[in-house]
C-alpha positions as a printed Julia matrix, in Angstrom:
429×3 Matrix{Float64}:
 -233.04    61.02  -158.5
 -232.49    62.22  -161.67
 -230.18    61.04  -163.72
 -228.34    62.95  -166.71
 -227.63    62.53  -170.17
 -224.45    62.6   -172.55
 -226.15    65.75  -173.9
 -225.81    67.22  -170.94
 -222.68    66.01  -169.84
 -221.46    68.01  -173.23
 -223.44    71.04  -172.5
 -222.16    71.51  -168.93
 -218.55    71.63  -169.94
 -219.27    73.39  -172.82
 -221.37    76.24  -170.89
 -218.01    75.9   -168.83
 -215.69    76.49  -172.0
 -214.04    80.11  -170.78
 -213.08    78.41  -167.69
 -211.05    75.06  -169.16
 -209.98    77.08  -171.49
 -209.16    79.78  -169.31
 -206.87    77.37  -167.01
 -205.86    75.16  -169.2
 -204.35    78.82  -170.45
 -203.08    79.36  -167.72
 -201.43    76.05  -166.53
 -199.73    75.89  -170.12
 -198.16    79.92  -169.58
 -197.26    78.77  -165.75
 -195.35    75.57  -166.97
 -193.79    77.95  -169.72
 -192.03    80.38  -167.82
 -191.25    77.59  -165.47
 -189.04    75.97  -168.39
 -187.9     78.25  -169.41
 -186.76    80.76  -166.6
 -186.83    78.4   -163.89
 -185.99    75.39  -164.41
 -182.16    74.69  -164.57
 -181.57    72.18  -167.42
 -180.09    68.66  -166.46
 -177.25    66.6   -168.42
 -176.64    62.95  -168.56
 -173.32    61.76  -168.7
 -173.63    57.45  -168.92
 -170.79    55.25  -168.51
 -170.69    51.55  -169.31
 -169.52    48.78  -167.78
 -169.37    45.08  -169.7
 -169.59    42.15  -166.43
 -167.49    39.41  -167.21
 -167.17    36.6   -164.44
 -163.58    35.67  -164.6
 -163.61    31.62  -163.03
 -160.25    29.98  -162.77
 -161.1     26.54  -163.01
 -159.13    23.4   -163.14
 -158.87    20.05  -164.45
 -161.36    17.54  -163.48
 -160.32    14.8   -161.97
 -162.72    11.62  -161.43
 -160.2     10.03  -159.77
 -159.99    12.91  -156.82
 -163.5     13.4   -155.14
 -161.81    15.79  -152.46
 -161.45    18.29  -155.2
 -165.24    19.28  -155.97
 -165.49    19.1   -152.55
 -162.99    21.96  -151.45
 -163.46    23.71  -154.67
 -165.93    26.11  -153.36
 -163.28    27.78  -151.13
 -161.35    29.8   -153.74
 -164.03    30.39  -156.05
 -165.21    33.73  -156.77
 -168.59    33.58  -155.45
 -170.98    33.74  -158.74
 -172.75    37.07  -158.83
 -175.37    37.67  -160.98
 -175.71    41.21  -163.79
 -178.85    42.15  -161.12
 -175.81    41.61  -158.09
 -173.25    43.51  -159.63
 -175.82    46.47  -160.72
 -176.58    46.96  -156.69
 -172.75    46.96  -155.36
 -172.18    50.02  -157.6
 -174.48    52.86  -155.5
 -173.15    50.42  -152.31
 -172.24    53.16  -149.31
 -167.93    51.94  -149.33
 -168.23    53.06  -153.35
 -170.3     55.97  -152.97
 -167.59    57.48  -150.12
 -164.67    56.95  -152.42
 -166.36    59.23  -154.71
 -167.26    62.37  -153.37
 -164.19    62.18  -151.97
 -162.19    60.96  -154.85
 -164.11    64.61  -156.12
 -164.68    66.51  -152.77
 -168.52    66.58  -153.62
 -169.3     66.68  -149.93
 -167.01    70.3   -149.86
 -167.26    71.2   -153.11
 -171.32    70.46  -152.89
 -171.96    70.25  -150.14
 -172.93    66.77  -151.56
 -174.53    63.78  -149.64
 -173.86    60.0   -150.35
 -177.54    60.17  -150.3
 -177.18    63.23  -152.92
 -175.15    61.11  -154.75
 -177.33    58.52  -154.52
 -180.48    60.69  -155.78
 -178.51    61.57  -159.47
 -177.84    57.86  -160.65
 -179.62    55.73  -162.45
 -178.03    51.8   -163.0
 -179.98    50.19  -166.51
 -178.91    46.94  -168.29
 -180.41    46.2   -171.84
 -181.67    43.5   -171.27
 -179.85    39.6   -173.42
 -176.31    41.86  -172.25
 -173.74    41.5   -169.64
 -173.85    45.93  -170.42
 -174.35    47.73  -167.1
 -175.85    52.39  -168.2
 -174.34    54.18  -165.34
 -176.34    57.08  -166.13
 -174.56    60.17  -163.67
 -177.84    63.43  -164.12
 -176.61    67.03  -162.49
 -177.23    70.73  -163.94
 -173.48    70.64  -164.62
 -172.45    68.82  -167.8
 -168.9     67.8   -166.46
 -169.4     67.31  -163.63
 -171.57    65.14  -164.24
 -169.75    63.47  -166.49
 -166.46    63.56  -164.04
 -169.06    61.73  -161.49
 -170.05    59.27  -163.87
 -165.51    58.4   -164.98
 -164.39    57.7   -161.6
 -168.14    55.63  -160.01
 -167.18    53.83  -163.15
 -162.85    53.41  -161.29
 -163.86    53.4   -158.08
 -166.4     50.09  -158.9
 -163.84    48.66  -160.64
 -162.12    48.79  -158.01
 -164.4     47.99  -155.2
 -164.57    44.16  -156.49
 -161.13    44.04  -158.12
 -161.0     44.9   -153.22
 -164.15    42.37  -152.65
 -162.27    40.15  -155.16
 -159.29    39.45  -153.67
 -160.1     39.51  -150.01
 -162.13    36.98  -150.64
 -159.06    34.69  -152.25
 -156.9     35.81  -148.92
 -159.37    34.9   -147.08
 -159.64    31.43  -149.25
 -155.64    30.8   -149.56
 -155.14    31.11  -145.49
 -158.2     28.72  -145.04
 -156.68    26.58  -147.25
 -153.23    26.86  -146.24
 -154.46    25.89  -142.24
 -156.42    22.56  -143.65
 -153.48    21.89  -145.89
 -151.41    21.57  -142.88
 -153.74    20.28  -140.72
 -153.63    17.12  -144.23
 -150.32    17.13  -144.54
 -150.4     15.65  -140.37
 -153.07    13.42  -141.35
 -151.21    11.31  -143.71
 -147.95    11.36  -141.84
 -149.38    10.02  -138.73
 -151.72     7.1   -141.46
 -148.0      6.5   -143.51
 -146.4      5.55  -139.55
 -149.22     3.67  -138.68
 -149.1      1.42  -142.1
 -144.89     1.2   -141.63
 -146.13     0.19  -138.22
 -148.03    -2.39  -139.4
 -146.14    -3.81  -142.07
 -142.72    -3.73  -140.44
 -144.73    -6.62  -137.9
 -143.76   -10.45  -138.48
 -145.87   -12.03  -140.35
 -147.76   -10.09  -142.71
 -149.82   -10.52  -145.39
 -147.41   -11.33  -148.15
 -145.58   -13.43  -145.16
 -148.52   -15.28  -145.1
 -149.31   -15.34  -148.5
 -145.55   -16.63  -149.15
 -146.52   -19.11  -146.64
 -150.16   -20.05  -147.09
 -148.86   -20.76  -151.4
 -146.51   -22.92  -149.89
 -148.65   -24.63  -147.66
 -151.23   -24.99  -150.78
 -148.38   -26.84  -152.71
 -147.81   -28.98  -149.99
 -151.74   -29.85  -149.96
 -151.41   -30.32  -153.95
 -148.04   -32.5   -153.85
 -149.7    -34.78  -151.47
 -153.27   -35.16  -152.44
 -151.14   -35.96  -156.18
 -149.75   -38.65  -153.7
 -152.55   -40.1   -152.53
 -153.94   -40.4   -155.84
 -150.35   -42.0   -157.15
 -150.37   -44.61  -154.01
 -154.38   -45.75  -154.3
 -153.25   -46.14  -157.7
 -150.48   -48.32  -156.54
 -152.44   -49.82  -154.04
 -155.4    -51.09  -156.83
 -151.73   -52.39  -158.65
 -150.4    -54.5   -156.03
 -154.18   -55.84  -154.98
 -154.5    -56.83  -158.79
 -151.25   -58.64  -158.58
 -151.95   -60.4   -154.68
 -154.64   -61.39  -155.82
 -153.78   -63.15  -158.94
 -150.29   -64.12  -157.16
 -152.84   -66.41  -153.9
 -154.73   -67.21  -157.16
 -151.33   -68.69  -158.53
 -150.28   -70.46  -154.84
 -153.43   -72.01  -154.2
 -153.53   -73.66  -157.84
 -149.56   -75.03  -157.14
 -148.25   -77.92  -155.63
 -146.33   -77.02  -152.52
 -143.62   -80.44  -153.25
 -142.8    -82.8   -156.07
 -141.54   -86.3   -156.03
 -139.37   -88.35  -157.94
 -137.56   -91.86  -157.93
 -134.28   -92.19  -159.51
 -131.65   -95.18  -159.25
 -129.75   -95.23  -155.8
 -126.53   -95.62  -158.29
 -126.92   -92.48  -159.87
 -126.85   -90.89  -156.73
 -122.51   -91.92  -155.61
 -123.16   -89.96  -152.18
 -126.05   -92.42  -151.45
 -124.79   -95.14  -153.5
 -121.44   -95.07  -151.21
 -123.03   -94.53  -148.14
 -124.95   -97.54  -149.03
 -121.99   -99.5   -150.08
 -120.56   -98.96  -146.81
 -123.53  -100.06  -144.65
 -124.24  -103.31  -146.11
 -120.87  -104.71  -147.29
 -122.15  -105.27  -151.02
 -120.98  -104.77  -154.05
 -122.12  -101.28  -156.07
 -123.33  -103.4   -159.4
 -125.3   -105.14  -156.6
 -127.04  -102.23  -155.83
 -127.76  -100.66  -159.69
 -131.2   -102.03  -159.72
 -132.19  -100.26  -156.12
 -134.68   -97.85  -156.04
 -135.61   -94.15  -154.4
 -137.78   -91.82  -154.22
 -136.97   -88.04  -153.43
 -139.74   -85.65  -151.81
 -138.65   -82.31  -152.84
 -139.98   -78.71  -152.7
 -141.45   -76.9   -155.43
 -139.18   -73.66  -156.47
 -142.24   -72.79  -159.22
 -144.65   -72.57  -155.54
 -141.59   -71.3   -153.52
 -141.61   -68.3   -156.33
 -145.08   -67.48  -155.48
 -145.22   -67.91  -151.93
 -141.76   -65.21  -151.88
 -144.38   -63.11  -154.18
 -147.13   -63.28  -152.62
 -145.23   -62.0   -149.11
 -143.79   -59.52  -150.77
 -146.96   -58.09  -152.48
 -148.64   -57.6   -149.26
 -145.47   -56.08  -147.9
 -145.55   -53.62  -150.34
 -149.48   -53.25  -149.51
 -148.72   -52.94  -146.19
 -146.65   -49.92  -147.42
 -149.2    -48.15  -149.68
 -152.43   -48.35  -147.09
 -149.6    -47.21  -143.67
 -148.29   -44.75  -146.6
 -151.73   -43.91  -147.46
 -152.94   -42.62  -144.03
 -150.02   -40.94  -143.19
 -150.45   -39.25  -146.17
 -153.74   -38.73  -144.82
 -152.97   -37.22  -142.25
 -150.84   -34.31  -143.28
 -153.82   -33.78  -146.08
 -155.98   -33.03  -142.86
 -153.02   -30.9   -141.07
 -152.31   -29.0   -143.86
 -155.91   -27.84  -143.92
 -156.59   -26.81  -140.88
 -153.39   -25.56  -141.39
 -154.86   -23.31  -144.12
 -157.88   -22.64  -143.0
 -156.0    -21.21  -139.96
 -153.68   -18.94  -142.1
 -156.81   -18.03  -144.57
 -158.43   -16.42  -141.27
 -155.52   -14.91  -140.2
 -154.53   -12.94  -143.56
 -157.88   -12.16  -144.03
 -157.71   -10.59  -140.91
 -154.71    -8.47  -141.96
 -155.54    -7.82  -145.13
 -158.47    -5.92  -143.48
 -156.0     -3.85  -141.48
 -153.82    -3.48  -144.61
 -156.87    -2.56  -146.71
 -157.88    -0.2   -143.63
 -154.3      2.01  -143.32
 -153.43     1.77  -147.14
 -157.71     3.77  -147.59
 -156.67     6.4   -144.55
 -153.45     6.78  -146.62
 -155.05     7.05  -150.35
 -157.76     9.23  -148.8
 -155.37    11.24  -147.22
 -153.29    12.22  -149.67
 -156.28    13.08  -152.19
 -157.41    15.59  -149.69
 -153.56    17.28  -149.47
 -153.75    17.13  -153.41
 -156.84    18.4   -153.0
 -155.61    21.9   -150.83
 -152.91    21.86  -152.39
 -154.01    22.32  -156.23
 -156.93    25.07  -154.22
 -154.32    26.32  -152.73
 -152.56    27.76  -155.68
 -155.3     28.0   -157.21
 -155.93    30.75  -154.65
 -152.72    31.92  -155.48
 -152.89    32.69  -158.61
 -156.52    34.69  -158.38
 -155.09    36.21  -155.77
 -151.54    38.18  -156.95
 -154.07    39.06  -160.72
 -156.3     41.66  -161.35
 -159.05    39.7   -161.15
 -161.69    43.29  -160.02
 -160.43    44.4   -163.6
 -160.72    41.45  -165.98
 -164.75    40.64  -164.82
 -165.81    44.58  -164.62
 -164.13    46.17  -168.04
 -165.16    50.2   -168.35
 -165.84    49.65  -171.92
 -166.9     53.46  -172.61
 -166.36    56.52  -170.44
 -168.61    59.47  -170.18
 -167.86    62.52  -171.23
 -169.79    66.19  -170.27
 -172.93    66.01  -172.82
 -173.22    68.8   -175.04
 -177.87    68.73  -174.92
 -178.89    68.67  -171.03
 -181.91    65.74  -170.97
 -184.34    67.21  -169.7
 -187.45    67.76  -172.48
 -189.43    71.17  -171.13
 -192.03    70.33  -174.42
 -193.31    67.94  -172.33
 -193.33    69.31  -169.36
 -195.71    72.3   -171.14
 -197.96    69.32  -173.13
 -198.16    67.65  -169.2
 -199.15    70.67  -167.99
 -201.74    71.16  -170.91
 -202.85    68.16  -169.37
 -203.34    69.01  -166.17
 -204.91    72.01  -166.8
 -207.81    70.34  -169.07
 -208.61    67.59  -166.08
 -208.49    69.66  -162.99
 -210.75    72.66  -165.29
 -213.44    70.18  -166.0
 -213.36    68.75  -162.91
 -213.98    72.5   -160.74
 -217.2     72.65  -164.17
 -218.73    69.87  -163.3
 -218.07    70.87  -159.48
 -219.89    74.3   -159.88
 -222.78    72.78  -161.45
 -223.34    69.78  -158.89
 -223.2     72.82  -156.88
 -225.63    75.02  -158.76
 -228.41    71.5   -159.22
 -227.96    70.42  -155.58
 -228.75    73.76  -154.1
 -231.72    73.93  -156.52
 -232.99    70.62  -155.45
 -231.69    68.24  -153.51
 -232.66    65.12  -154.28
 -231.52    65.18  -158.13
 -227.95    64.2   -157.75
 -225.13    63.81  -160.95
 -223.43    60.39  -161.74
 -220.28    60.16  -162.96
């Protein structure tokens, strides 16, 4: 198999130069005739839209967590710039344009025909949308572009109105349910608070018992001090009693006692003067001993009273402690029930408040022309003065295609001749 060098390629082209030149000239001539006499001029009308999504956000309520949960119910769909662009050619918008301009009656234009002459683009790093409409009639192109932009704004506004309407309807139903839930929870809490021995009452009773317990413990401390003091005094009195004689003896003259002296005279018949030398011994209880004995008995009685009082106080303390334990258990149960019911009430209030706030926002959005605020027609289309079709470009493309096709034809002819003479020769590109 033989190979063809670059020189041979050039020689082939040179041998077929007239074919290439004539074919290329014919292509240029035909394209020129088409561009000048046959091809209709195409005009491009352009409108400019600016997308500015509007979202009314309520003030953040950190305490009400349900505000975030129901926020999505009244939020508008978050649409990107590409989403806005794609919706311009929706059937609803195109049908509205056809109906407005009577394109089906005047030009027999279908929805697909209309979509084919519309081009949508957006410059990078902007929120602008260019709507281009190409048509042979410049005035019609401008009319279509302007009507299309206005119908698109109406379409967006209508869809947002429908969205907010559905949101408001749903939120209204939920709000009524939450009001009923709040009323039910409030009634349960009220019924619980109306029962006897409520939380406040139990707290007061518990505080009273704790106060009594404190008083009893204080008294126990004081009684113990009194017991120690009395026990000390009793021990000292007993010690003193042991060292004190129970009786005392006295010696005196019989004449010094009138009563005894008279009895002696009467019994003996002697004179008083004869009895003057007589003495008698008298034994009496010791007053100090009697006093100490009385003190010891009083201390013993007092100590017994203190002991009895101390035992009574200890029993009272044990009883109060049991009562306090029962009250604490009962109070803990009641407080738990109260916290549950109160939490349900607060939960229902937060949910109701969240739905009320979102309902207000939904009503505001529904009454406002949000669509015309989120999509604005920045520039209307004007009838273009010059067509956008480039005849020179068409002629140039035809020339390039003519050269390519004619060169391929020359090589094919050369290959055909060579293969007819020598089947083993093969041209490799």
